[in-house]
Amino acid sequence: MTRSRTIRFTAAAVVLAALAAGTATTANAREDAVRGPAACGAFFDDFNYSSRTDPNFTGHDWSVRTGAGGPGIPNTWSAANVSFPTVDGQKSLQLRATTNGTAAGTTQAQVQQNRLRFFEGTYATRFKFSDTPVSGNDGDHVNQTFYTISPLDYDWEPTYSELDISEYLPNGGWGETGPVNFITSWNTYQVNPFDGWRKTTVRPYSHAGWHTLVAVVAGGHVRYYIDGALAADHTTDDAGRNVYPRRPMTLNYNQWFIDLDGHTGGASSYVQSADWVYYAKNETLTPAQIATRVNNFRSGGTTHQDTISC
């Protein structure tokens, strides 16, 4: 798998720009059902916003990227590509990516939590991958992504941390010719020439539709689940280098094109959606426990909670 050397550099730069702008416990499902969602050390968002300019959205520490750089086609990030429609009956965060095969005719989308405060614990989101565009010809090398990341302070920086909980390429790319989901835990990398140390699990088949993505970061392992099934368990890369996070990270969604090689015809647009996102600080939860907590938030009328700092 070959990746663009600009991917990790520009992602870390976005983290720095956003910052400039602004004892693990295990519960059980029965206890969660009785006491409701955890009162402390939790982040939940139901994406119940009117638009990207909703003051509650920005007030909840989210930002929409409009700056320069990559990954993908540089300098093509558009705030207009972020919206909050009702998707399959639920208000959702939706990111759009559009291209006509030229850099000038390409726009990408990224949304992120601004602060470096996500570390050990359990991450989850309900995410809708798309195999085909909502308009135009199919075939573009689009990447639909949910991930956490810290800045890279310098090449081979030893505390760099990144978890690509899912990078879904419905039309292939990076050496794959068909739909593929990459799950990657990073040690570190250098910018130029690009070279990185990481552990990747490759799932080379369609993931179209809604899926619950989970990453549990605890005890030296990063365990990834998709729809309740263990998809990967990462500890070290193939050379024995640790890929467990070493510092707090930001939380991010983006949709971008890894290149323009697969494009044909006029403009094509792709969308990805997220129904909700949840993070339990310093807790190792099962997918069933996460579902119980999210259901408790919703049944109680909670659309957002942020108690990470307590």
PDB file of C-alpha atoms in Angstrom:
ATOM      1  CA  MET A   1       0.000   0.000   0.000  1.00  0.00           C
ATOM      2  CA  THR A   2       1.487   3.316  -1.128  1.00  0.00           C
ATOM      3  CA  ARG A   3       0.228   6.552   0.348  1.00  0.00           C
ATOM      4  CA  SER A   4       0.785  10.155  -0.618  1.00  0.00           C
ATOM      5  CA  ARG A   5       3.654  11.649   1.367  1.00  0.00           C
ATOM      6  CA  THR A   6       1.511  14.734   2.107  1.00  0.00           C
ATOM      7  CA  ILE A   7      -1.278  12.903   3.896  1.00  0.00           C
ATOM      8  CA  ARG A   8       0.080  12.778   7.435  1.00  0.00           C
ATOM      9  CA  PHE A   9       1.890  16.128   7.316  1.00  0.00           C
ATOM     10  CA  THR A  10      -1.191  18.110   6.363  1.00  0.00           C
ATOM     11  CA  ALA A  11      -3.481  16.267   8.767  1.00  0.00           C
ATOM     12  CA  ALA A  12      -1.173  17.166  11.643  1.00  0.00           C
ATOM     13  CA  ALA A  13      -1.008  20.766  10.441  1.00  0.00           C
ATOM     14  CA  VAL A  14      -4.796  20.980  10.647  1.00  0.00           C
ATOM     15  CA  VAL A  15      -4.637  19.898  14.285  1.00  0.00           C
ATOM     16  CA  LEU A  16      -2.175  22.697  15.070  1.00  0.00           C
ATOM     17  CA  ALA A  17      -4.298  25.268  13.258  1.00  0.00           C
ATOM     18  CA  ALA A  18      -7.400  24.236  15.161  1.00  0.00           C
ATOM     19  CA  LEU A  19      -5.564  24.494  18.453  1.00  0.00           C
ATOM     20  CA  ALA A  20      -4.421  27.985  17.588  1.00  0.00           C
ATOM     21  CA  ALA A  21      -8.082  28.892  16.971  1.00  0.00           C
ATOM     22  CA  GLY A  22      -9.427  27.797  19.844  1.00  0.00           C
ATOM     23  CA  THR A  23      -8.219   4.264  35.954  1.00  0.00           C
ATOM     24  CA  ALA A  24      -9.910   2.455  33.203  1.00  0.00           C
ATOM     25  CA  THR A  25     -13.185   1.119  34.511  1.00  0.00           C
ATOM     26  CA  THR A  26     -15.533  -1.404  32.970  1.00  0.00           C
ATOM     27  CA  ALA A  27     -19.275  -1.086  33.422  1.00  0.00           C
ATOM     28  CA  ASN A  28     -21.828  -3.700  32.469  1.00  0.00           C
ATOM     29  CA  ALA A  29     -24.899  -3.250  30.343  1.00  0.00           C
ATOM     30  CA  ARG A  30     -27.336  -3.853  33.198  1.00  0.00           C
ATOM     31  CA  GLU A  31     -25.757  -1.118  35.333  1.00  0.00           C
ATOM     32  CA  ASP A  32     -25.803   1.276  32.387  1.00  0.00           C
ATOM     33  CA  ALA A  33     -29.494   0.624  31.821  1.00  0.00           C
ATOM     34  CA  VAL A  34     -30.241   1.485  35.457  1.00  0.00           C
ATOM     35  CA  ARG A  35     -28.007   4.500  36.006  1.00  0.00           C
ATOM     36  CA  GLY A  36     -28.082   5.954  32.490  1.00  0.00           C
ATOM     37  CA  PRO A  37     -25.100   7.423  30.637  1.00  0.00           C
ATOM     38  CA  ALA A  38     -21.890   8.062  32.559  1.00  0.00           C
ATOM     39  CA  ALA A  39     -22.094  11.452  34.284  1.00  0.00           C
ATOM     40  CA  CYS A  40     -18.369  12.205  34.038  1.00  0.00           C
ATOM     41  CA  GLY A  41     -15.663  11.681  31.444  1.00  0.00           C
ATOM     42  CA  ALA A  42     -18.010  11.352  28.486  1.00  0.00           C
ATOM     43  CA  PHE A  43     -18.531  13.046  25.133  1.00  0.00           C
ATOM     44  CA  PHE A  44     -21.724  12.502  23.152  1.00  0.00           C
ATOM     45  CA  ASP A  45     -23.118  14.344  20.160  1.00  0.00           C
ATOM     46  CA  ASP A  46     -26.314  13.482  18.301  1.00  0.00           C
ATOM     47  CA  PHE A  47     -25.537  16.023  15.545  1.00  0.00           C
ATOM     48  CA  ASN A  48     -28.864  17.738  16.100  1.00  0.00           C
ATOM     49  CA  TYR A  49     -27.869  21.062  14.510  1.00  0.00           C
ATOM     50  CA  SER A  50     -29.580  23.336  12.025  1.00  0.00           C
ATOM     51  CA  SER A  51     -26.454  24.071   9.969  1.00  0.00           C
ATOM     52  CA  ARG A  52     -22.695  24.442  10.140  1.00  0.00           C
ATOM     53  CA  THR A  53     -23.225  28.014  11.375  1.00  0.00           C
ATOM     54  CA  ASP A  54     -25.487  26.936  14.247  1.00  0.00           C
ATOM     55  CA  PRO A  55     -23.922  28.593  17.334  1.00  0.00           C
ATOM     56  CA  ASN A  56     -24.445  25.388  19.301  1.00  0.00           C
ATOM     57  CA  PHE A  57     -22.276  23.501  16.794  1.00  0.00           C
ATOM     58  CA  THR A  58     -19.301  25.829  17.121  1.00  0.00           C
ATOM     59  CA  GLY A  59     -20.059  26.270  20.810  1.00  0.00           C
ATOM     60  CA  HIS A  60     -19.612  22.544  21.276  1.00  0.00           C
ATOM     61  CA  ASP A  61     -16.005  22.885  20.087  1.00  0.00           C
ATOM     62  CA  TRP A  62     -16.558  21.686  16.518  1.00  0.00           C
ATOM     63  CA  SER A  63     -14.960  23.447  13.560  1.00  0.00           C
ATOM     64  CA  VAL A  64     -15.295  23.094   9.799  1.00  0.00           C
ATOM     65  CA  ARG A  65     -12.094  23.164   7.824  1.00  0.00           C
ATOM     66  CA  THR A  66     -11.612  25.825   5.168  1.00  0.00           C
ATOM     67  CA  GLY A  67      -7.817  26.125   5.224  1.00  0.00           C
ATOM     68  CA  ALA A  68      -5.099  25.058   2.863  1.00  0.00           C
ATOM     69  CA  GLY A  69      -3.189  21.828   2.448  1.00  0.00           C
ATOM     70  CA  GLY A  70      -4.096  18.174   2.109  1.00  0.00           C
ATOM     71  CA  PRO A  71      -4.761  15.347   2.456  1.00  0.00           C
ATOM     72  CA  GLY A  72      -6.000  14.624  -1.007  1.00  0.00           C
ATOM     73  CA  ILE A  73      -6.312  17.497  -3.450  1.00  0.00           C
ATOM     74  CA  PRO A  74      -4.619  20.459  -1.719  1.00  0.00           C
ATOM     75  CA  ASN A  75      -6.478  23.653  -0.854  1.00  0.00           C
ATOM     76  CA  THR A  76      -9.960  22.368  -1.741  1.00  0.00           C
ATOM     77  CA  TRP A  77     -11.671  22.340   1.689  1.00  0.00           C
ATOM     78  CA  SER A  78     -15.150  23.878   1.615  1.00  0.00           C
ATOM     79  CA  ALA A  79     -17.431  24.756   4.523  1.00  0.00           C
ATOM     80  CA  ALA A  80     -20.370  24.530   2.109  1.00  0.00           C
ATOM     81  CA  ASN A  81     -19.801  20.756   1.965  1.00  0.00           C
ATOM     82  CA  VAL A  82     -20.908  20.288   5.596  1.00  0.00           C
ATOM     83  CA  SER A  83     -24.606  20.030   6.461  1.00  0.00           C
ATOM     84  CA  PHE A  84     -27.040  18.435   8.921  1.00  0.00           C
ATOM     85  CA  PRO A  85     -29.881  16.810   6.972  1.00  0.00           C
ATOM     86  CA  THR A  86     -32.221  14.080   8.159  1.00  0.00           C
ATOM     87  CA  VAL A  87     -30.772  10.822   6.818  1.00  0.00           C
ATOM     88  CA  ASP A  88     -32.873   7.658   7.063  1.00  0.00           C
ATOM     89  CA  GLY A  89     -34.999   9.258   9.759  1.00  0.00           C
ATOM     90  CA  GLN A  90     -32.191  10.735  11.926  1.00  0.00           C
ATOM     91  CA  LYS A  91     -30.551  14.151  11.994  1.00  0.00           C
ATOM     92  CA  SER A  92     -26.968  13.541  10.889  1.00  0.00           C
ATOM     93  CA  LEU A  93     -23.674  15.178  10.139  1.00  0.00           C
ATOM     94  CA  GLN A  94     -23.134  14.922   6.382  1.00  0.00           C
ATOM     95  CA  LEU A  95     -19.906  15.591   4.488  1.00  0.00           C
ATOM     96  CA  ARG A  96     -19.828  16.004   0.720  1.00  0.00           C
ATOM     97  CA  ALA A  97     -16.903  15.716  -1.694  1.00  0.00           C
ATOM     98  CA  THR A  98     -17.243  16.809  -5.326  1.00  0.00           C
ATOM     99  CA  THR A  99     -14.921  16.736  -8.326  1.00  0.00           C
ATOM    100  CA  ASN A 100     -14.995  17.246 -12.082  1.00  0.00           C
ATOM    101  CA  GLY A 101     -11.548  15.683 -12.434  1.00  0.00           C
ATOM    102  CA  THR A 102      -9.608  18.913 -11.981  1.00  0.00           C
ATOM    103  CA  ALA A 103      -8.157  20.498  -8.866  1.00  0.00           C
ATOM    104  CA  ALA A 104     -10.072  23.707  -9.584  1.00  0.00           C
ATOM    105  CA  GLY A 105     -13.313  21.738  -9.789  1.00  0.00           C
ATOM    106  CA  THR A 106     -12.761  19.741  -6.576  1.00  0.00           C
ATOM    107  CA  THR A 107     -14.065  20.382  -3.070  1.00  0.00           C
ATOM    108  CA  GLN A 108     -13.556  18.238   0.052  1.00  0.00           C
ATOM    109  CA  ALA A 109     -14.919  18.361   3.613  1.00  0.00           C
ATOM    110  CA  GLN A 110     -13.593  18.006   7.158  1.00  0.00           C
ATOM    111  CA  VAL A 111     -15.088  18.500  10.626  1.00  0.00           C
ATOM    112  CA  GLN A 112     -13.173  18.159  13.873  1.00  0.00           C
ATOM    113  CA  GLN A 113     -13.187  18.614  17.605  1.00  0.00           C
ATOM    114  CA  ASN A 114     -10.599  21.302  18.197  1.00  0.00           C
ATOM    115  CA  ARG A 115      -8.765  20.312  21.358  1.00  0.00           C
ATOM    116  CA  LEU A 116      -6.232  17.562  22.075  1.00  0.00           C
ATOM    117  CA  ARG A 117      -8.240  15.733  24.748  1.00  0.00           C
ATOM    118  CA  PHE A 118      -9.117  12.286  23.364  1.00  0.00           C
ATOM    119  CA  PHE A 119      -6.825   9.521  24.566  1.00  0.00           C
ATOM    120  CA  GLU A 120      -7.494   6.219  26.333  1.00  0.00           C
ATOM    121  CA  GLY A 121     -11.033   4.903  26.484  1.00  0.00           C
ATOM    122  CA  THR A 122     -13.745   3.931  24.014  1.00  0.00           C
ATOM    123  CA  TYR A 123     -14.649   5.703  20.767  1.00  0.00           C
ATOM    124  CA  ALA A 124     -17.791   5.010  18.745  1.00  0.00           C
ATOM    125  CA  THR A 125     -19.807   6.445  15.879  1.00  0.00           C
ATOM    126  CA  ARG A 126     -22.682   5.346  13.690  1.00  0.00           C
ATOM    127  CA  PHE A 127     -21.415   6.019  10.187  1.00  0.00           C
ATOM    128  CA  LYS A 128     -22.913   5.638   6.710  1.00  0.00           C
ATOM    129  CA  PHE A 129     -20.453   4.732   3.968  1.00  0.00           C
ATOM    130  CA  SER A 130     -21.387   5.262   0.299  1.00  0.00           C
ATOM    131  CA  ASP A 131     -20.264   3.105  -2.612  1.00  0.00           C
ATOM    132  CA  THR A 132     -21.695   5.326  -5.349  1.00  0.00           C
ATOM    133  CA  PRO A 133     -22.006   9.075  -5.904  1.00  0.00           C
ATOM    134  CA  VAL A 134     -25.258  10.902  -5.277  1.00  0.00           C
ATOM    135  CA  SER A 135     -24.750  12.533  -8.681  1.00  0.00           C
ATOM    136  CA  GLY A 136     -22.437  12.069 -11.663  1.00  0.00           C
ATOM    137  CA  ASN A 137     -20.278   9.160 -12.794  1.00  0.00           C
ATOM    138  CA  ASP A 138     -18.803   6.658 -10.360  1.00  0.00           C
ATOM    139  CA  GLY A 139     -15.148   5.638 -10.135  1.00  0.00           C
ATOM    140  CA  ASP A 140     -13.416   8.395  -8.149  1.00  0.00           C
ATOM    141  CA  HIS A 141     -10.828   7.451  -5.522  1.00  0.00           C
ATOM    142  CA  VAL A 142     -12.735   8.987  -2.620  1.00  0.00           C
ATOM    143  CA  ASN A 143     -11.819   8.371   1.048  1.00  0.00           C
ATOM    144  CA  GLN A 144     -14.516   8.394   3.761  1.00  0.00           C
ATOM    145  CA  THR A 145     -12.877   8.681   7.174  1.00  0.00           C
ATOM    146  CA  PHE A 146     -13.331   8.727  10.980  1.00  0.00           C
ATOM    147  CA  TYR A 147     -10.078   9.169  12.908  1.00  0.00           C
ATOM    148  CA  THR A 148      -8.133  10.685  15.811  1.00  0.00           C
ATOM    149  CA  ILE A 149      -4.795  12.484  15.425  1.00  0.00           C
ATOM    150  CA  SER A 150      -2.147  14.525  17.245  1.00  0.00           C
ATOM    151  CA  PRO A 151       0.312  17.006  15.713  1.00  0.00           C
ATOM    152  CA  LEU A 152       3.599  15.780  14.275  1.00  0.00           C
ATOM    153  CA  ASP A 153       6.085  18.163  15.879  1.00  0.00           C
ATOM    154  CA  TYR A 154       9.007  16.949  13.764  1.00  0.00           C
ATOM    155  CA  ASP A 155       9.938  13.924  11.620  1.00  0.00           C
ATOM    156  CA  TRP A 156       9.776  10.629  13.530  1.00  0.00           C
ATOM    157  CA  GLU A 157       8.404  12.434  16.590  1.00  0.00           C
ATOM    158  CA  PRO A 158       8.151   9.600  19.152  1.00  0.00           C
ATOM    159  CA  THR A 159       4.859  10.595  20.814  1.00  0.00           C
ATOM    160  CA  TYR A 160       2.919  11.136  17.577  1.00  0.00           C
ATOM    161  CA  SER A 161      -0.448   9.367  17.771  1.00  0.00           C
ATOM    162  CA  GLU A 162      -3.101   8.611  15.159  1.00  0.00           C
ATOM    163  CA  LEU A 163      -5.914   6.076  14.906  1.00  0.00           C
ATOM    164  CA  ASP A 164      -7.638   5.702  11.536  1.00  0.00           C
ATOM    165  CA  ILE A 165     -10.728   3.976  12.878  1.00  0.00           C
ATOM    166  CA  SER A 166     -11.950   3.643   9.312  1.00  0.00           C
ATOM    167  CA  GLU A 167     -10.718   4.897   5.964  1.00  0.00           C
ATOM    168  CA  TYR A 168     -13.164   3.592   3.372  1.00  0.00           C
ATOM    169  CA  LEU A 169     -12.265   3.716  -0.320  1.00  0.00           C
ATOM    170  CA  PRO A 170     -15.344   2.510  -2.248  1.00  0.00           C
ATOM    171  CA  ASN A 171     -13.542   2.634  -5.591  1.00  0.00           C
ATOM    172  CA  GLY A 172     -10.158   1.478  -4.376  1.00  0.00           C
ATOM    173  CA  GLY A 173      -6.833   3.249  -4.255  1.00  0.00           C
ATOM    174  CA  TRP A 174      -3.472   2.783  -2.511  1.00  0.00           C
ATOM    175  CA  GLY A 175      -2.931  -0.395  -4.522  1.00  0.00           C
ATOM    176  CA  GLU A 176      -6.472  -1.754  -4.106  1.00  0.00           C
ATOM    177  CA  THR A 177      -8.791  -1.975  -7.113  1.00  0.00           C
ATOM    178  CA  GLY A 178     -12.147  -2.496  -5.395  1.00  0.00           C
ATOM    179  CA  PRO A 179     -13.967  -1.322  -2.285  1.00  0.00           C
ATOM    180  CA  VAL A 180     -11.701  -1.492   0.756  1.00  0.00           C
ATOM    181  CA  ASN A 181     -11.675  -0.345   4.369  1.00  0.00           C
ATOM    182  CA  PHE A 182      -8.311   0.457   5.973  1.00  0.00           C
ATOM    183  CA  ILE A 183      -8.011   0.380   9.786  1.00  0.00           C
ATOM    184  CA  THR A 184      -4.646   1.844  10.817  1.00  0.00           C
ATOM    185  CA  SER A 185      -2.799   2.574  14.064  1.00  0.00           C
ATOM    186  CA  TRP A 186       0.258   4.808  13.718  1.00  0.00           C
ATOM    187  CA  ASN A 187       3.608   4.991  15.458  1.00  0.00           C
ATOM    188  CA  THR A 188       5.138   7.955  13.618  1.00  0.00           C
ATOM    189  CA  TYR A 189       6.360   9.139  10.205  1.00  0.00           C
ATOM    190  CA  GLN A 190       8.571  11.541   8.314  1.00  0.00           C
ATOM    191  CA  VAL A 191       7.218  14.120   5.886  1.00  0.00           C
ATOM    192  CA  ASN A 192       9.581  14.151   2.912  1.00  0.00           C
ATOM    193  CA  PRO A 193      10.216  11.683   1.471  1.00  0.00           C
ATOM    194  CA  PHE A 194       7.142  10.219   3.112  1.00  0.00           C
ATOM    195  CA  ASP A 195       7.791   7.143   5.230  1.00  0.00           C
ATOM    196  CA  GLY A 196       5.770   5.926   8.199  1.00  0.00           C
ATOM    197  CA  TRP A 197       5.525   3.186  10.792  1.00  0.00           C
ATOM    198  CA  ARG A 198       2.039   1.779  11.244  1.00  0.00           C
ATOM    199  CA  LYS A 199      -0.112  -1.311  11.561  1.00  0.00           C
ATOM    200  CA  THR A 200      -2.940  -1.680   9.039  1.00  0.00           C
ATOM    201  CA  THR A 201      -5.808  -4.122   8.736  1.00  0.00           C
ATOM    202  CA  VAL A 202      -7.303  -4.306   5.236  1.00  0.00           C
ATOM    203  CA  ARG A 203     -10.955  -5.286   4.678  1.00  0.00           C
ATOM    204  CA  PRO A 204     -11.263  -5.560   0.856  1.00  0.00           C
ATOM    205  CA  TYR A 205     -15.014  -5.579   0.296  1.00  0.00           C
ATOM    206  CA  SER A 206     -18.001  -3.245   0.297  1.00  0.00           C
ATOM    207  CA  HIS A 207     -18.996  -1.513   3.521  1.00  0.00           C
ATOM    208  CA  ALA A 208     -21.851   0.486   1.986  1.00  0.00           C
ATOM    209  CA  GLY A 209     -24.582   1.557   4.387  1.00  0.00           C
ATOM    210  CA  TRP A 210     -24.780   2.207   8.118  1.00  0.00           C
ATOM    211  CA  HIS A 211     -22.194   0.686  10.461  1.00  0.00           C
ATOM    212  CA  THR A 212     -21.263   1.214  14.094  1.00  0.00           C
ATOM    213  CA  LEU A 213     -17.500   1.799  14.333  1.00  0.00           C
ATOM    214  CA  VAL A 214     -15.786   1.316  17.696  1.00  0.00           C
ATOM    215  CA  ALA A 215     -12.191   1.666  18.902  1.00  0.00           C
ATOM    216  CA  VAL A 216     -11.242   0.603  22.430  1.00  0.00           C
ATOM    217  CA  VAL A 217      -7.875   2.008  23.573  1.00  0.00           C
ATOM    218  CA  ALA A 218      -6.702   0.293  26.764  1.00  0.00           C
ATOM    219  CA  GLY A 219      -3.910  -1.833  28.196  1.00  0.00           C
ATOM    220  CA  GLY A 220      -1.557  -1.480  25.250  1.00  0.00           C
ATOM    221  CA  HIS A 221      -4.142  -2.700  22.720  1.00  0.00           C
ATOM    222  CA  VAL A 222      -6.262  -0.796  20.209  1.00  0.00           C
ATOM    223  CA  ARG A 223      -9.216  -3.031  19.439  1.00  0.00           C
ATOM    224  CA  TYR A 224     -11.470  -2.067  16.553  1.00  0.00           C
ATOM    225  CA  TYR A 225     -15.027  -3.325  16.129  1.00  0.00           C
ATOM    226  CA  ILE A 226     -17.461  -2.968  13.250  1.00  0.00           C
ATOM    227  CA  ASP A 227     -21.095  -3.750  14.037  1.00  0.00           C
ATOM    228  CA  GLY A 228     -20.072  -5.513  17.238  1.00  0.00           C
ATOM    229  CA  ALA A 229     -17.528  -7.859  15.636  1.00  0.00           C
ATOM    230  CA  LEU A 230     -13.795  -7.534  16.322  1.00  0.00           C
ATOM    231  CA  ALA A 231     -12.173  -6.260  13.125  1.00  0.00           C
ATOM    232  CA  ALA A 232      -8.594  -5.650  14.340  1.00  0.00           C
ATOM    233  CA  ASP A 233      -6.420  -5.782  17.458  1.00  0.00           C
ATOM    234  CA  HIS A 234      -3.290  -3.617  17.126  1.00  0.00           C
ATOM    235  CA  THR A 235      -0.356  -3.470  19.534  1.00  0.00           C
ATOM    236  CA  THR A 236       2.806  -3.121  17.400  1.00  0.00           C
ATOM    237  CA  ASP A 237       3.682  -2.837  13.743  1.00  0.00           C
ATOM    238  CA  ASP A 238       5.384  -5.689  11.893  1.00  0.00           C
ATOM    239  CA  ALA A 239       8.796  -4.517  13.127  1.00  0.00           C
ATOM    240  CA  GLY A 240       7.685  -4.545  16.759  1.00  0.00           C
ATOM    241  CA  ARG A 241       7.233  -0.780  17.126  1.00  0.00           C
ATOM    242  CA  ASN A 242       4.430   0.306  19.442  1.00  0.00           C
ATOM    243  CA  VAL A 243       1.320   1.692  17.717  1.00  0.00           C
ATOM    244  CA  TYR A 244      -0.609   2.391  20.932  1.00  0.00           C
ATOM    245  CA  PRO A 245      -1.351   6.141  21.298  1.00  0.00           C
ATOM    246  CA  ARG A 246       1.171   8.097  23.343  1.00  0.00           C
ATOM    247  CA  ARG A 247      -0.544  11.485  23.662  1.00  0.00           C
ATOM    248  CA  PRO A 248      -4.032  13.043  23.483  1.00  0.00           C
ATOM    249  CA  MET A 249      -5.572  13.594  20.060  1.00  0.00           C
ATOM    250  CA  THR A 250      -8.382  15.445  18.293  1.00  0.00           C
ATOM    251  CA  LEU A 251     -11.493  13.700  16.919  1.00  0.00           C
ATOM    252  CA  ASN A 252     -12.220  14.082  13.199  1.00  0.00           C
ATOM    253  CA  TYR A 253     -14.373  13.229  10.195  1.00  0.00           C
ATOM    254  CA  ASN A 254     -13.375  13.958   6.624  1.00  0.00           C
ATOM    255  CA  GLN A 255     -14.108  12.986   3.029  1.00  0.00           C
ATOM    256  CA  TRP A 256     -11.489  13.598   0.379  1.00  0.00           C
ATOM    257  CA  PHE A 257     -10.032  12.332  -2.907  1.00  0.00           C
ATOM    258  CA  ILE A 258      -6.687  10.542  -2.760  1.00  0.00           C
ATOM    259  CA  ASP A 259      -6.164  11.466  -6.436  1.00  0.00           C
ATOM    260  CA  LEU A 260      -8.213  12.345  -9.529  1.00  0.00           C
ATOM    261  CA  ASP A 261      -7.131   9.371 -11.638  1.00  0.00           C
ATOM    262  CA  GLY A 262     -10.457   7.524 -11.599  1.00  0.00           C
ATOM    263  CA  HIS A 263     -12.654  10.398 -12.721  1.00  0.00           C
ATOM    264  CA  THR A 264     -14.717  10.402 -15.931  1.00  0.00           C
ATOM    265  CA  GLY A 265     -17.329  12.785 -17.276  1.00  0.00           C
ATOM    266  CA  GLY A 266     -18.635  15.904 -15.565  1.00  0.00           C
ATOM    267  CA  ALA A 267     -18.928  16.598 -11.852  1.00  0.00           C
ATOM    268  CA  SER A 268     -19.508  13.762  -9.365  1.00  0.00           C
ATOM    269  CA  SER A 269     -20.537  14.176  -5.705  1.00  0.00           C
ATOM    270  CA  TYR A 270     -20.208  11.694  -2.835  1.00  0.00           C
ATOM    271  CA  VAL A 271     -21.624  11.920   0.681  1.00  0.00           C
ATOM    272  CA  GLN A 272     -20.862  10.274   4.014  1.00  0.00           C
ATOM    273  CA  SER A 273     -23.034  10.617   7.108  1.00  0.00           C
ATOM    274  CA  ALA A 274     -22.645  10.249  10.871  1.00  0.00           C
ATOM    275  CA  ASP A 275     -25.709   9.743  13.070  1.00  0.00           C
ATOM    276  CA  TRP A 276     -23.916  10.189  16.431  1.00  0.00           C
ATOM    277  CA  VAL A 277     -20.505  10.060  18.085  1.00  0.00           C
ATOM    278  CA  TYR A 278     -19.569   8.908  21.604  1.00  0.00           C
ATOM    279  CA  TYR A 279     -16.361   8.809  23.633  1.00  0.00           C
ATOM    280  CA  ALA A 280     -15.999   7.319  27.135  1.00  0.00           C
ATOM    281  CA  LYS A 281     -12.795   8.523  28.762  1.00  0.00           C
ATOM    282  CA  ASN A 282     -10.755   5.781  30.460  1.00  0.00           C
ATOM    283  CA  GLU A 283     -13.534   3.212  30.076  1.00  0.00           C
ATOM    284  CA  THR A 284     -13.422  -0.046  28.145  1.00  0.00           C
ATOM    285  CA  LEU A 285     -16.924  -0.645  26.856  1.00  0.00           C
ATOM    286  CA  THR A 286     -18.375  -3.367  24.680  1.00  0.00           C
ATOM    287  CA  PRO A 287     -20.397  -2.440  21.589  1.00  0.00           C
ATOM    288  CA  ALA A 288     -23.543  -3.536  23.450  1.00  0.00           C
ATOM    289  CA  GLN A 289     -22.753  -1.208  26.362  1.00  0.00           C
ATOM    290  CA  ILE A 290     -22.179   1.661  23.954  1.00  0.00           C
ATOM    291  CA  ALA A 291     -25.555   1.036  22.324  1.00  0.00           C
ATOM    292  CA  THR A 292     -27.213   1.104  25.751  1.00  0.00           C
ATOM    293  CA  ARG A 293     -25.585   4.414  26.659  1.00  0.00           C
ATOM    294  CA  VAL A 294     -26.458   6.054  23.352  1.00  0.00           C
ATOM    295  CA  ASN A 295     -30.055   4.863  23.661  1.00  0.00           C
ATOM    296  CA  ASN A 296     -30.158   6.292  27.194  1.00  0.00           C
ATOM    297  CA  PHE A 297     -28.928   9.659  25.968  1.00  0.00           C
ATOM    298  CA  ARG A 298     -31.581   9.740  23.275  1.00  0.00           C
ATOM    299  CA  SER A 299     -34.448   8.481  25.397  1.00  0.00           C
ATOM    300  CA  GLY A 300     -33.559  11.121  27.979  1.00  0.00           C
ATOM    301  CA  GLY A 301     -33.601  13.895  25.379  1.00  0.00           C
ATOM    302  CA  THR A 302     -29.835  14.551  25.568  1.00  0.00           C
ATOM    303  CA  THR A 303     -28.438  15.661  22.201  1.00  0.00           C
ATOM    304  CA  HIS A 304     -25.012  16.690  23.505  1.00  0.00           C
ATOM    305  CA  GLN A 305     -22.875  16.045  26.572  1.00  0.00           C
ATOM    306  CA  ASP A 306     -19.264  16.985  27.228  1.00  0.00           C
ATOM    307  CA  THR A 307     -17.798  16.069  30.601  1.00  0.00           C
ATOM    308  CA  ILE A 308     -14.359  14.917  29.408  1.00  0.00           C
ATOM    309  CA  SER A 309     -12.563  17.281  31.766  1.00  0.00           C
ATOM    310  CA  CYS A 310     -14.222  16.138  34.986  1.00  0.00           C
TER     311      CYS A 310
END
